[in-house]
Every structure is written in structure tokens, then in C-alpha cells.
Short mmCIF file of C-alpha atoms and ligand atoms in Angstrom, two decimals:
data_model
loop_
_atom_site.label_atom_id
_atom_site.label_comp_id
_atom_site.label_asym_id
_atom_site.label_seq_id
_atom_site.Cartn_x
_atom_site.Cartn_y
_atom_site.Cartn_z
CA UNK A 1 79.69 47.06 14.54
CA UNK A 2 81.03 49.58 17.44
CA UNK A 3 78.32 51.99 17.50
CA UNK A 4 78.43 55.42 19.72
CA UNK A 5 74.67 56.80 21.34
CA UNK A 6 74.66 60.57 22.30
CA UNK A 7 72.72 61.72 24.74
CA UNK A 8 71.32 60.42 27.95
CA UNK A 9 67.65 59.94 28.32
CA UNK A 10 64.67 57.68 28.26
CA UNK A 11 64.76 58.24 24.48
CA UNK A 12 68.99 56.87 24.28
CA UNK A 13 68.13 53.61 26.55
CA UNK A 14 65.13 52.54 24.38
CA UNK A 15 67.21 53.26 21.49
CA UNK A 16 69.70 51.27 22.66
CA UNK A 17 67.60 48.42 23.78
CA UNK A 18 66.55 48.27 19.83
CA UNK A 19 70.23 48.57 18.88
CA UNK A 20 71.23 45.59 21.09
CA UNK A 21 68.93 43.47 19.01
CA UNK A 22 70.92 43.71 16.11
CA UNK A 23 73.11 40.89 15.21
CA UNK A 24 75.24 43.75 13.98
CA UNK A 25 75.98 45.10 17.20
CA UNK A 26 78.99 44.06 18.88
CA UNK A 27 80.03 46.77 21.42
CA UNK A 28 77.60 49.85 22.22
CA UNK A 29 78.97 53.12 23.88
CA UNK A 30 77.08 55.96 25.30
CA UNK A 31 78.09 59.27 26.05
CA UNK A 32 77.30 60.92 29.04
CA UNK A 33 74.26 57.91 29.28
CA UNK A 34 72.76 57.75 32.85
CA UNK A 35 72.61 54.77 35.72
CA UNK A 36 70.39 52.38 33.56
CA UNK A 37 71.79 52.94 30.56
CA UNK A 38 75.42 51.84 32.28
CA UNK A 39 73.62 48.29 32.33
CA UNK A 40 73.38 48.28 28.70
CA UNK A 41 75.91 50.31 27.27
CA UNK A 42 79.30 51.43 28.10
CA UNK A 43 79.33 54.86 29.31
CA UNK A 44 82.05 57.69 28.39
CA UNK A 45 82.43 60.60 30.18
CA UNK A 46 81.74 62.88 27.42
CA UNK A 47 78.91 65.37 27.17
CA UNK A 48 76.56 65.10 24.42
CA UNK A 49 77.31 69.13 23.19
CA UNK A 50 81.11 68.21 23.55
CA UNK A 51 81.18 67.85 19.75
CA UNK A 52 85.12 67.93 19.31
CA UNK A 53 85.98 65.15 22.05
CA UNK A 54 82.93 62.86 20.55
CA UNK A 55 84.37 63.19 17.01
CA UNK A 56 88.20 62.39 19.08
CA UNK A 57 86.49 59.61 21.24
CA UNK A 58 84.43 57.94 17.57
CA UNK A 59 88.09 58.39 15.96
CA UNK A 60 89.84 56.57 18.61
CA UNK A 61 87.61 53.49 18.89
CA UNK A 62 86.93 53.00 15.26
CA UNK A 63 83.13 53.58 16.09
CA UNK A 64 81.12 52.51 12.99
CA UNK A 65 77.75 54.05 13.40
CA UNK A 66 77.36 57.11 15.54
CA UNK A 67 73.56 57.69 16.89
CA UNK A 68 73.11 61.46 17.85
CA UNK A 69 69.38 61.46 19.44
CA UNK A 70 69.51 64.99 21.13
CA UNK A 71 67.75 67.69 19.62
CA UNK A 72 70.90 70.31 20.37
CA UNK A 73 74.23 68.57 18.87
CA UNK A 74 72.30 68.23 15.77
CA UNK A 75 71.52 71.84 15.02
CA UNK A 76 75.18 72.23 17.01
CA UNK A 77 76.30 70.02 13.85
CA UNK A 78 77.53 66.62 15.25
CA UNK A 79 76.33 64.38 12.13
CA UNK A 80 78.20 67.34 10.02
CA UNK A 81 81.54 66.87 12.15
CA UNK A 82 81.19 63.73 12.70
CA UNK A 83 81.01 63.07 8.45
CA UNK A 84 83.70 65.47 7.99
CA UNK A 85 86.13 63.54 10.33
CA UNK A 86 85.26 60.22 7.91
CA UNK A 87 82.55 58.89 10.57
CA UNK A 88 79.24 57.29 9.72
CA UNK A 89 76.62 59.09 11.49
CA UNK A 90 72.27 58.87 12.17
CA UNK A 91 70.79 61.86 12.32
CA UNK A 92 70.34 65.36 10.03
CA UNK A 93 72.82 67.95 9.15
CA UNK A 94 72.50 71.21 11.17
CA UNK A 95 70.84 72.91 7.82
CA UNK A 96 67.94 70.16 7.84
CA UNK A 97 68.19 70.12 11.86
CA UNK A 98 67.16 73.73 11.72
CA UNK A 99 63.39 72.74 10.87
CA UNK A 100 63.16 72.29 14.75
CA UNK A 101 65.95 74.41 15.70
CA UNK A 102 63.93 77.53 14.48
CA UNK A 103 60.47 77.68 13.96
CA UNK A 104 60.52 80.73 11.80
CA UNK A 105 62.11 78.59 9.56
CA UNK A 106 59.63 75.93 9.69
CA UNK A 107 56.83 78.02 9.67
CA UNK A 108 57.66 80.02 6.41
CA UNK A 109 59.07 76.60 4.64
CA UNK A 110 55.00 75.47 5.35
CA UNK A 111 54.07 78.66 3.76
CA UNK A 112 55.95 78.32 1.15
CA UNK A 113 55.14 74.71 0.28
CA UNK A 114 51.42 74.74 1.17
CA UNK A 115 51.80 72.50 4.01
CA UNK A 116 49.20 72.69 6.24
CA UNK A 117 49.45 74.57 9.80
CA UNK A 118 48.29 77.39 12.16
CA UNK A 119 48.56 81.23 10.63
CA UNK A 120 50.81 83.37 11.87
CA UNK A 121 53.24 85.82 12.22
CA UNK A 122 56.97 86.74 13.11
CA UNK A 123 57.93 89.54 15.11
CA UNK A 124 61.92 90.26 15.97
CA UNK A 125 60.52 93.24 17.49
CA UNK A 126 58.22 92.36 21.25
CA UNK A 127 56.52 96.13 20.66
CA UNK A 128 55.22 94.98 16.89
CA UNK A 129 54.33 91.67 18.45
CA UNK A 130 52.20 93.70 21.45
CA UNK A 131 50.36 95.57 18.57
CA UNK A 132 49.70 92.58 16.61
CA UNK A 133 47.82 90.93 19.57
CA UNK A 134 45.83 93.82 20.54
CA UNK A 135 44.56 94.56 17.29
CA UNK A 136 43.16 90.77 16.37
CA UNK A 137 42.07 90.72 20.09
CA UNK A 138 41.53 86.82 20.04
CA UNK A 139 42.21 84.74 22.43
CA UNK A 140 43.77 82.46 22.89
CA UNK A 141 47.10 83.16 21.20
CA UNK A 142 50.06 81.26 20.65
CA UNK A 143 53.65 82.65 21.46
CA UNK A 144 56.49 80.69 20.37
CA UNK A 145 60.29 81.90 21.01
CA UNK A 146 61.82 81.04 17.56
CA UNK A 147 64.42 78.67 19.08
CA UNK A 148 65.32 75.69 21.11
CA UNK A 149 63.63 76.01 24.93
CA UNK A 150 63.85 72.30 26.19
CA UNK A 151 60.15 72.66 25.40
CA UNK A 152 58.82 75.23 27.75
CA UNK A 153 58.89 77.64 24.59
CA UNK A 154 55.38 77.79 23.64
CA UNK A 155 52.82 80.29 25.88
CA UNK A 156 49.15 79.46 25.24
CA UNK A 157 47.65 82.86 26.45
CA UNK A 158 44.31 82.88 27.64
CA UNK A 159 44.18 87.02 27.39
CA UNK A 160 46.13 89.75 25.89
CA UNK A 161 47.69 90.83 29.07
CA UNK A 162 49.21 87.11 29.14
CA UNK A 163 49.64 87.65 25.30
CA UNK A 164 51.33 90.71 26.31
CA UNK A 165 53.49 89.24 29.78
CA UNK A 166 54.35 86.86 27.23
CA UNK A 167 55.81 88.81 24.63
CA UNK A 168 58.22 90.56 27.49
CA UNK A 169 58.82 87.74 28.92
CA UNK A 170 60.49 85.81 25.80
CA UNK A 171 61.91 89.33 23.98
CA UNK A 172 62.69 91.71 26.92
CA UNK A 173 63.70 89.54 29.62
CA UNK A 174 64.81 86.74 27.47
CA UNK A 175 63.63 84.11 29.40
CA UNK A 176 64.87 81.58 27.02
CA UNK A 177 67.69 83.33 25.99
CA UNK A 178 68.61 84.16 22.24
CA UNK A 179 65.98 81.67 21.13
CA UNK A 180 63.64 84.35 22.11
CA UNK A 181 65.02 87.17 19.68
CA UNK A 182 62.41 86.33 17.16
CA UNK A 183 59.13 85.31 18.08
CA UNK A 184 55.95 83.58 16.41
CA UNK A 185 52.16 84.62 17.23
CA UNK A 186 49.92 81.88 15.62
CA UNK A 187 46.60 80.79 15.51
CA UNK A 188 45.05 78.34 18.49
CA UNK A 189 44.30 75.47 17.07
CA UNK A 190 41.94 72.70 18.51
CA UNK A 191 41.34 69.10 17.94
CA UNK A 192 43.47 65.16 19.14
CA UNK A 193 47.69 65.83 19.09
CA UNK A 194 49.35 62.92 17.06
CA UNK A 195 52.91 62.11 16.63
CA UNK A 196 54.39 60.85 13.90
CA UNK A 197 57.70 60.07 13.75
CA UNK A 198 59.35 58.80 10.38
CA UNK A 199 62.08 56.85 9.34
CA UNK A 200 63.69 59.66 5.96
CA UNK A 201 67.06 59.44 3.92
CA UNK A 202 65.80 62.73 2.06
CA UNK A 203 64.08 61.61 -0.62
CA UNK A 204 61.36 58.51 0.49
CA UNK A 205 59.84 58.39 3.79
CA UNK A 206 58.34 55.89 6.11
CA UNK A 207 56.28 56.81 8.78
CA UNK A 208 56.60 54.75 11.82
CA UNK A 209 53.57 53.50 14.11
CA UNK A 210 51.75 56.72 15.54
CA UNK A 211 51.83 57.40 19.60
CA UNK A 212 50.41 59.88 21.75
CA UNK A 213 52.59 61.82 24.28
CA UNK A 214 51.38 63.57 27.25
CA UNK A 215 53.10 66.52 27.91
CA UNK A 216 50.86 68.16 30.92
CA UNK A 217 52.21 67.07 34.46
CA UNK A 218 49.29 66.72 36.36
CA UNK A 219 45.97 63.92 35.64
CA UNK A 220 43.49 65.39 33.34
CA UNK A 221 46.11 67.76 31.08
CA UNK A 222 46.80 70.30 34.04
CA UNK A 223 49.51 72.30 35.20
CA UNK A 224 52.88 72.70 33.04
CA UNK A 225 53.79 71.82 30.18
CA UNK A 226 56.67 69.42 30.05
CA UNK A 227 58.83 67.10 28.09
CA UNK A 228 56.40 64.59 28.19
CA UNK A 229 54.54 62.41 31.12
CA UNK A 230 53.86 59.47 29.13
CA UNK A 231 52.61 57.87 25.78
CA UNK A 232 50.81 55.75 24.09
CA UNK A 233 50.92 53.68 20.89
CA UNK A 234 49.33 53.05 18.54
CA UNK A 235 47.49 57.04 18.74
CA UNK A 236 43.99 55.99 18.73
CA UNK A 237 42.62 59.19 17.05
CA UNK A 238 45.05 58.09 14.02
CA UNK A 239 42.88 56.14 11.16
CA UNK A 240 44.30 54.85 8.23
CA UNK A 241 42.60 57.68 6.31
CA UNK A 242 43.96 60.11 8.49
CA UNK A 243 47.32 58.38 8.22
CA UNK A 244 47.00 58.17 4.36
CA UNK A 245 45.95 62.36 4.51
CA UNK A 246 49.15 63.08 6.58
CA UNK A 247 51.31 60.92 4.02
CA UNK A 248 50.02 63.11 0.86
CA UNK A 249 49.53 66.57 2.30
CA UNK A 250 52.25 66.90 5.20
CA UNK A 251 54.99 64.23 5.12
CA UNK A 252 55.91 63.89 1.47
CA UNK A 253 55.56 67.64 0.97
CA UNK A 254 57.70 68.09 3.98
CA UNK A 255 60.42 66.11 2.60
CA UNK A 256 60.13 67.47 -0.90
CA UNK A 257 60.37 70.64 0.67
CA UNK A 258 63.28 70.55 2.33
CA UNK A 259 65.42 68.80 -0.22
CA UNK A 260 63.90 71.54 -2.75
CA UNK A 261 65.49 74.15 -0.17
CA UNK A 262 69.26 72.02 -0.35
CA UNK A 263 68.62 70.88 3.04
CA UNK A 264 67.88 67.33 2.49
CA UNK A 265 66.87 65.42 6.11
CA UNK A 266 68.06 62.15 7.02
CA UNK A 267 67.47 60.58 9.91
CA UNK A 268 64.32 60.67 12.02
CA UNK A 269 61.78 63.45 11.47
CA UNK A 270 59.13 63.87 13.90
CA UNK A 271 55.46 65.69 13.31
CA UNK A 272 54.13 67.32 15.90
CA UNK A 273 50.38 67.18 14.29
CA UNK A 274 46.87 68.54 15.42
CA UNK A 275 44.07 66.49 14.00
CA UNK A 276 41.75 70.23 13.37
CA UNK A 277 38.09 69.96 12.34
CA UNK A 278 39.38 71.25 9.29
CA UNK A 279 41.73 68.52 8.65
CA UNK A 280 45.36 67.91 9.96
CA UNK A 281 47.62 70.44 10.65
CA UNK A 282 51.38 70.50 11.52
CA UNK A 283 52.21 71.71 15.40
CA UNK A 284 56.13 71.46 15.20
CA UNK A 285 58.27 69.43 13.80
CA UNK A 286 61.52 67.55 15.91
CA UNK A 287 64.69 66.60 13.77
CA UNK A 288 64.79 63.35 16.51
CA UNK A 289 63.34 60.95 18.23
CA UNK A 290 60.42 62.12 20.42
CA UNK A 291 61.04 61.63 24.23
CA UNK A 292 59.50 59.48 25.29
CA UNK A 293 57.54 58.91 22.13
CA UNK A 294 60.58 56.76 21.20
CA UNK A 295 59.92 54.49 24.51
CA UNK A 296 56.47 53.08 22.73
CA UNK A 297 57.02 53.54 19.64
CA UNK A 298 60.82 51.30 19.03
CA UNK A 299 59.07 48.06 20.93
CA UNK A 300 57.20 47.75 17.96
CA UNK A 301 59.93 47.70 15.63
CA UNK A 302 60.65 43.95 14.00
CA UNK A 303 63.04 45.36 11.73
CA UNK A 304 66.71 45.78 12.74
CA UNK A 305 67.42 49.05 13.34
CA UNK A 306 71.00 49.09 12.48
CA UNK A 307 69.79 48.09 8.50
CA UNK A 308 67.08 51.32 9.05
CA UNK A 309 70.49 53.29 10.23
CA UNK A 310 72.72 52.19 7.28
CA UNK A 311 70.31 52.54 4.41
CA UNK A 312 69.13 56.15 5.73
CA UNK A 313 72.87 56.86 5.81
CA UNK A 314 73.06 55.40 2.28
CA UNK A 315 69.93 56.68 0.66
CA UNK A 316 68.45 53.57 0.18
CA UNK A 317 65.90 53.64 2.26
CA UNK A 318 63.40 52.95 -0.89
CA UNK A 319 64.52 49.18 -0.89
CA UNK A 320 64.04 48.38 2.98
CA UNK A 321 60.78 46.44 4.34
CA UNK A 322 60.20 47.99 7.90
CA UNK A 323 57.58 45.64 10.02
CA UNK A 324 55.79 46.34 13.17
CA UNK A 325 54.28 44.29 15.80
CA UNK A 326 50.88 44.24 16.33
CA UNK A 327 49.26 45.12 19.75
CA UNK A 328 49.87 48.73 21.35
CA UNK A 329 52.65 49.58 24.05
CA UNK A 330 52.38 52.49 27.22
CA UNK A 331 55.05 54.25 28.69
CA UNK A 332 54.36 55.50 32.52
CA UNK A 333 57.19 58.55 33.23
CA UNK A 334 57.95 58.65 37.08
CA UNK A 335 58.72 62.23 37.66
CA UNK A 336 60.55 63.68 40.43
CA UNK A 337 58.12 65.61 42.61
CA UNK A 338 58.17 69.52 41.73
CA UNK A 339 59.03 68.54 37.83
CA UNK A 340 59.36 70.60 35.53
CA UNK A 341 60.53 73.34 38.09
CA UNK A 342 63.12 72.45 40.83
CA UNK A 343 63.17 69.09 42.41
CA UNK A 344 65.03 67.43 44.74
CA UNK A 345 67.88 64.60 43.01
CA UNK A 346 69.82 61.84 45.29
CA UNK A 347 66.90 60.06 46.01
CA UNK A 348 67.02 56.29 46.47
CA UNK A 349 64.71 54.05 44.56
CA UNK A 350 63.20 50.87 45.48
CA UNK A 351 61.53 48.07 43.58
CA UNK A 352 64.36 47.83 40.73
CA UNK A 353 66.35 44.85 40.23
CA UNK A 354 69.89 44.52 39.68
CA UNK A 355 69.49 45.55 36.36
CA UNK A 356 67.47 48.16 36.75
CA UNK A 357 64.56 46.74 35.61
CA UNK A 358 60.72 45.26 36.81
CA UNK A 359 58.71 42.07 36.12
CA UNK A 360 56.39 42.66 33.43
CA UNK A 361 58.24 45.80 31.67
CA UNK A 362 60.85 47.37 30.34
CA UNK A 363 62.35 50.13 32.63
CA UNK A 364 63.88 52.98 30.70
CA UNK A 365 66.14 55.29 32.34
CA UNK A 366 65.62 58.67 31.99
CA UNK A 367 67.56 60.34 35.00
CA UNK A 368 69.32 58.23 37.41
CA UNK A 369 72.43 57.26 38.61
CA UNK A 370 74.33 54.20 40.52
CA UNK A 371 76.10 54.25 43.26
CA UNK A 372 77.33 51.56 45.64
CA UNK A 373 74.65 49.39 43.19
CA UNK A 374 72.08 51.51 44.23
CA UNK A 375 69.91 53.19 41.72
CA UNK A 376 69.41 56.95 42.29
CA UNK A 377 67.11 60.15 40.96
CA UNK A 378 69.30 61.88 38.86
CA UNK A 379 66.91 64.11 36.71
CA UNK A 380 63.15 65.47 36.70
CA UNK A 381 61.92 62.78 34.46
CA UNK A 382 63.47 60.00 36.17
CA UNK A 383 61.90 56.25 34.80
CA UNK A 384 60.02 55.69 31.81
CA UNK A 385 58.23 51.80 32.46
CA UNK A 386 56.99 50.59 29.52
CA UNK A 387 54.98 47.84 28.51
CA UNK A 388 53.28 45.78 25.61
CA UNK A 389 49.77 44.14 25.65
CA UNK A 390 47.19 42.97 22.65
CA UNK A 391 45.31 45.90 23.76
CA UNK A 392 46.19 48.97 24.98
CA UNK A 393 44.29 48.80 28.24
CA UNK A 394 46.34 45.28 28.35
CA UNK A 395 49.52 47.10 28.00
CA UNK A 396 48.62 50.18 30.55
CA UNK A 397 47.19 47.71 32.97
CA UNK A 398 50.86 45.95 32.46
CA UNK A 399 52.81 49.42 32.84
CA UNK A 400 50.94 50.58 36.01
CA UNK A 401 50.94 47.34 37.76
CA UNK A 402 54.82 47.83 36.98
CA UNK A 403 54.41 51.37 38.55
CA UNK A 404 53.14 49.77 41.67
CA UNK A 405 56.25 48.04 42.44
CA UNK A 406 58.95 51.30 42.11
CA UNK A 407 59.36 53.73 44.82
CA UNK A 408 60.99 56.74 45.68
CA UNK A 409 60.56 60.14 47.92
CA UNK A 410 57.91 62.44 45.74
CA UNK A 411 57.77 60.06 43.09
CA UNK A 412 55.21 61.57 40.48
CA UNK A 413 53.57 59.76 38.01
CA UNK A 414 50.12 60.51 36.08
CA UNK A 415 47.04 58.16 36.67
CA UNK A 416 45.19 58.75 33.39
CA UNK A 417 47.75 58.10 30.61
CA UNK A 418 46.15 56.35 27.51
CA UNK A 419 42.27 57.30 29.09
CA UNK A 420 41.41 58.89 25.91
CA UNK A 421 38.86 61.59 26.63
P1 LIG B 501 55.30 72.59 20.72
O1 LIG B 501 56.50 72.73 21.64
O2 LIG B 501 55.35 73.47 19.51
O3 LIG B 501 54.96 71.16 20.44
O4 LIG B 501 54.06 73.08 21.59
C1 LIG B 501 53.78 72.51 22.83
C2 LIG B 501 52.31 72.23 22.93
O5 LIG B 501 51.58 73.47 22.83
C3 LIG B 501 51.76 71.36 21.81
O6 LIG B 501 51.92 70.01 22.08
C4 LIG B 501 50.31 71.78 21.80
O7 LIG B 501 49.59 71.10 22.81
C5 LIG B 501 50.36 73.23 22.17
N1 LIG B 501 50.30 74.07 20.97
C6 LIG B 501 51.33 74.51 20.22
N2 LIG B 501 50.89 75.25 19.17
C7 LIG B 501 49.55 75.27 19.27
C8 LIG B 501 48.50 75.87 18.49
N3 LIG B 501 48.76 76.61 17.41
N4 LIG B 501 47.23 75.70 18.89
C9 LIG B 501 46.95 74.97 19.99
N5 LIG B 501 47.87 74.37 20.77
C10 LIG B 501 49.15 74.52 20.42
N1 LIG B 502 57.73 64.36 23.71
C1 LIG B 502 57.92 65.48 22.90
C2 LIG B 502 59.26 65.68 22.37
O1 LIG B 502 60.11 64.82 22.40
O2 LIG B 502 59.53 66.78 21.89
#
């Protein structure tokens, strides 16, 4: 099978590492795909929102399985263009892709179906929203711009006047542009974070292994939020209980749900979940791979991921065994100093081999690029290196020795992933 990745992350080379597994897979493409990924894959020069030249390029080259792993071509409708033009393609529709794409949406389909999350409310209007904070007067309070923000869209306010800076921020000066037109207020919630990301053809789904992400960029969860500084798997806080809890009250429902509303999801469907006191609660929900979730999470996978692909596609997803290794897996992210604001790119790093890769891990490439055989930073999140053990402290003691041997100019990496407080 030819099959086509979009996108061009840390997520997109461990998905192709899986991919190139399969005895199915003959040739593997991937548009745009970064420096590392050019080692496994052969990169187009097409960008992953350029939905009409993907659907040309898939047309052209007889692709038989297109993977779209970005969170943005989905709810811009690349599986629906992609089906339309006769193409076989992982991943949801744009109506099932909206239950990340707008979180108005998936907070009133949890309302609606008793799924458990935070209470809340929506405001299209930031002087309403203003109102509504003053008048509960508890803090803290959590804004969220309705729409895609590369995840910077959620404000934990630790005061109504940051309630309130908030609020302007997202509405009035649209910091995150028409996703901020509507905006939720909900309920802090405390307790462990869990993701869950499951394998779903719309009507039966399998939850993979469970990870932890890190999305804070400094040691001890300070400073910004950001797309993730590394994970862990499996999440330790995640008990079979707890797992079987999730499976009855939020992941069934969920799917039920959305097929209920004639948006049936197929492909991977992420939860976002906060273990609470009072039980487990959904965060968000991602209509993709997590990133870099995805990084531990796939080097567990026995079974081939081109059969998960097909029967999802298929619907059959009811007949297919899906295994795991045992053992855990860490991901380190090497950051480029300054991440997630600006930050410096060019930069050459050392300690790689040819391939891009390190004794005693996997190297996923998140932002780099080659030139003259040189590997360079192309991105904030630049390396994910990944590793497996028996134990998780075996498999972070594996991934930061890794660490040890890759440099570059204001590399940044956090020191306490996996040290579960
Ligand atoms: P999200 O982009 O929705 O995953 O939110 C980013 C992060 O903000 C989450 O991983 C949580 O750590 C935090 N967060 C979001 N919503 C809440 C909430 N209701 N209560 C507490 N923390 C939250
Ligand atoms: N690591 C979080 C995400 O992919 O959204």
C-alpha cells in the first residue's frame, strides 16, 4: 500500500515509524514532513491545509490510505475531500472533527448526554461574560476561546481582573482570532490529567494504553502552557477501575453521542480527562492523535496499524484484536530556548547520527530540517527522544541518558518528566 501522512510533527514521525512496520506498507509519503521524517518517508512539498493539491497529489500517485494527523485539515475537511475524490482516508469528517474544533459544541453535546465535565457557560458577548465572573466571584476561572488556538486557548485566572483581562483579551482584541468570538467560563477543576486516546469507527471503541503529557515548559509545572514537554505511558494515576469508569460513563457515551447527533467519529478520539475527587471528568476532547502523546503511546502498539486504519475506515473495528506491549515508554521534548514564544531556528544539532537518531532511543522529529546532511532547529518543539524500559524509571533513565548525548544552542528540555508528584 502507498499511503500519504499529513502533517509534520513529532506526532507524523512516530506515526510513521508504526506505519513502516506494516508488511502492508510499500511506499510512505509525507507532506510538508520535517528533516527526520525525510529519513523515513518521502517528503512532498505540500502544506498540510493545502487540501485541493493533497487530494491532486493522493490522485496522482494512486495513494491507498491517506493519514491526516493535524488537528486543522480535519475540521478544514480533508478526510471529507479526500472521500469525495474516491480516496481512502484515517481520520473524522469535519462534522465529528468539530468536537475539538469548537468547544461550545463539545461542551453542550456533554450536557446533553450526561457526560461528565466542568459547569459552565457560553458567552458570544465579552460584557455578559465580565458580569458572569463578577457575580460568582470564584476564583479560579476557566476561559476558553471556543475554537482552535494551537493550544494557548485556555486562561486559568487566578482573579477576576485576570478573569476580566481575559475576557478582552480573547473577545475584544481577538487574540486568537475568530476562535475567540464565543467564549466558555467553566468551573476549575482539580485532581491527576489523563489521556486517553482511542482507536473508534463510530460505533465500538477501543481505548488505547493511557499516557501522561506535560504541557507546562518549565520543571515542576511552571511557566506557559504549551503543546506538550513530554509524556509518559502507561499514566500511573490510571487504574483499571478508573479505566473501566471512563469506558462506561465518558467513552461509550461519547461515541453514542455523537453518532446520535449524525456525526459519527472515526478515527482517533482523544480525552483530555481530569481524575476529580468526585470522579472523572472530561477536560477536552482532540479529534487526533495527541502530540506527543502519540510518541509513547504507538511503541506499545503490537498490532499493525494499517489493519487498525482499514477496519476503522470499514466499520469493523468490532472484529480486530489490538495488543500492547508490556513495560511503559517516556518521551523527553527538546525545546528551542524561549518556546512557546519566539525562539531562535537555524541552529545546528549535535549528537544525531546519520539518521537522525541516538543509541538507546527513538528520536522523533518534531521541528528540524537538513541541510548539507546536517540536522537543523526548525520549530519550538524541536526532538521528541523516546524510549522503552520494564519500568518507567527504566525507560526515563533510557530517554534522558539519550538526552545527554544531543546538543544544540538553548536547547530546553524538562528534568522532572514522569516524577509523579
Ligand atoms: P485544554 O486545552 O482544554 O486541554 O486545556 C489546557 C490545560 O488547562 C489542561 O490540560 C488543564 O491542565 C487546564 N484546564 C483546562 N480546563 C480546566 C478546568 N476546568 N479546570 C482545571 N484545569 C483546566
Ligand atoms: N499534547 C496535547 C495535545 O496534543 O493536544
Amino acid at each position: 500500500m502507498k499511503i500519504l501522512m499529513v502533517g509534520s510533527g513529532g506526532r507524523e514521525h512516530a506515526l510513521i515509524k508504526k506505519l513502516k512496520e506494516s508488511k502492508k506498507a510499500t511506499e510512505i509519503f509525507c507532506a510538508p514532513g520535517n528533516g527526520g521524517i525525510a529519513k523515513d518517508a518521502t517528503i512532498v512539498n505540500i502544506g498540510a491545509m493545502d487540501i485541493d493539491n493533497m487530494v491532486a497529489f493522493a490522485k496522482d500517485n494512486a495513494i491507498d490510505l491517506v493519514f491526516v494527523a493535524p488537528d486543522d485539515p480535519l475540521a478544514a475537511g480533508m478526510v471529507d475531500a479526500m472521500e469525495k475524490a474516491g480516496i481512502r482516508a484515517f481520520g473524522p469528517n469535519a462534522n465529528a472533527a468539530i468536537i475539538e474544533a469548537s468547544k461550545v459544541f463539545s461542551k453542550n453535546l456533554m450536557k446533553k448526554y450526561n457526560i461528565p465535565t466542568a459547569k459552565y457557560e457560553v458567552f458570544d458577548n465579552p460584557q455578559k461574560a465580565i458580569d458572569y465572573v463578577v457575580s460568582e466571584n470564584t476564583v479560579p476561572v476557566v476561559v476558553k476561546a471556543d475554537g482552535l488556538a494551537l493550544g494557548k486557548g485556555v486562561i486559568i485566572a487566578q482573579t477576576i481582573d485576570e478573569a476580566k483581562d481575559a475576557i478582552k483579551s480573547i473577545m475584544e482584541d481577538k487574540q486568537f482570532g475568530d476562535s475567540g468570538n464565543n467564549i466558555v467560563i467553566e468551573e476549575f477543576l482539580t485532581g491527576p490529567e489523563v489521556s486517553v486516546l482511542a482507536f473508534t469507527d463510530g460505533k465500538t471503541v477501543k481505548p488505547m494504553v493511557s499516557s501522561k503529557d506535560h504541557k507546562r515548559a518549565y520543571d515542576n509545572d511552571e511557566g506557559l502552557n504549551t503543546g506538550g514537554m513530554g509524556t509518559i505511558s502507561p499514566n500511573p494515576y490510571y487504574t483499571e477501575e478508573i479505566a473501566k469508569e471512563c469506558y462506561d460513563t465518558i467513552f461509550v457515551p461519547t461515541i453514542k453521542a455523537m453518532e446520535q447527533e449524525g456525526r459519527p467519529f472515526k478515527g482517533c478520539l482523544y480525552f483530555g480527562l481530569m481524575l476529580t475527587p468526585n470522579g472523572p471528568k472530561v477536560i477536552e476532547y482532540n479529534a487526533r492523535f495527541g502530540d506527543p502523546e502519540a510518541q509513547v503511546v504507538l511503541p506499545r502498539l503490537k498490532t499493525d496499524l494499517v489493519d487498525i486504519c482499514e477496519a476503522i475506515i470499514d466499520e469493523r473495528l468490532a472484529d480486530i484484536d489490538i495488543q500492547w506491549y508490556e513495560g511503559a515508554t517516556a518521551c523527553v521534548v527538546m525545546a528551542s530556548g524561549g518556546y512557546p514564544l519566539a525562539y531562535k531556528k537555524g541552529i545546528e544539532i549535535s549528537g544525531l547520527n546519520e539518521n537522525g537518531g541516538v543509541d538507546g532511543a527513538v528520536v522523533y522529529h518534531a521541528g528540524t530540517k537538513l541541510e548539507n546532511d546536517k540536522f537543523l532547529t526548525n520549530g519550538g518543539r524541536v526532538l521528541g527522544v523516546t524510549a522503552k524500559g520494564d519500568t518507567l524509571d527504566d525507560a526515563l533513565n533510557k530517554a534522558y541518558t539519550a538526552v545527554g548525548k544531543i546538543t544544540f544552542d538553548n536547547a530546553h528540555f524538562r528534568k522532572d518528566i514522569g516524577k509523579i508528584k
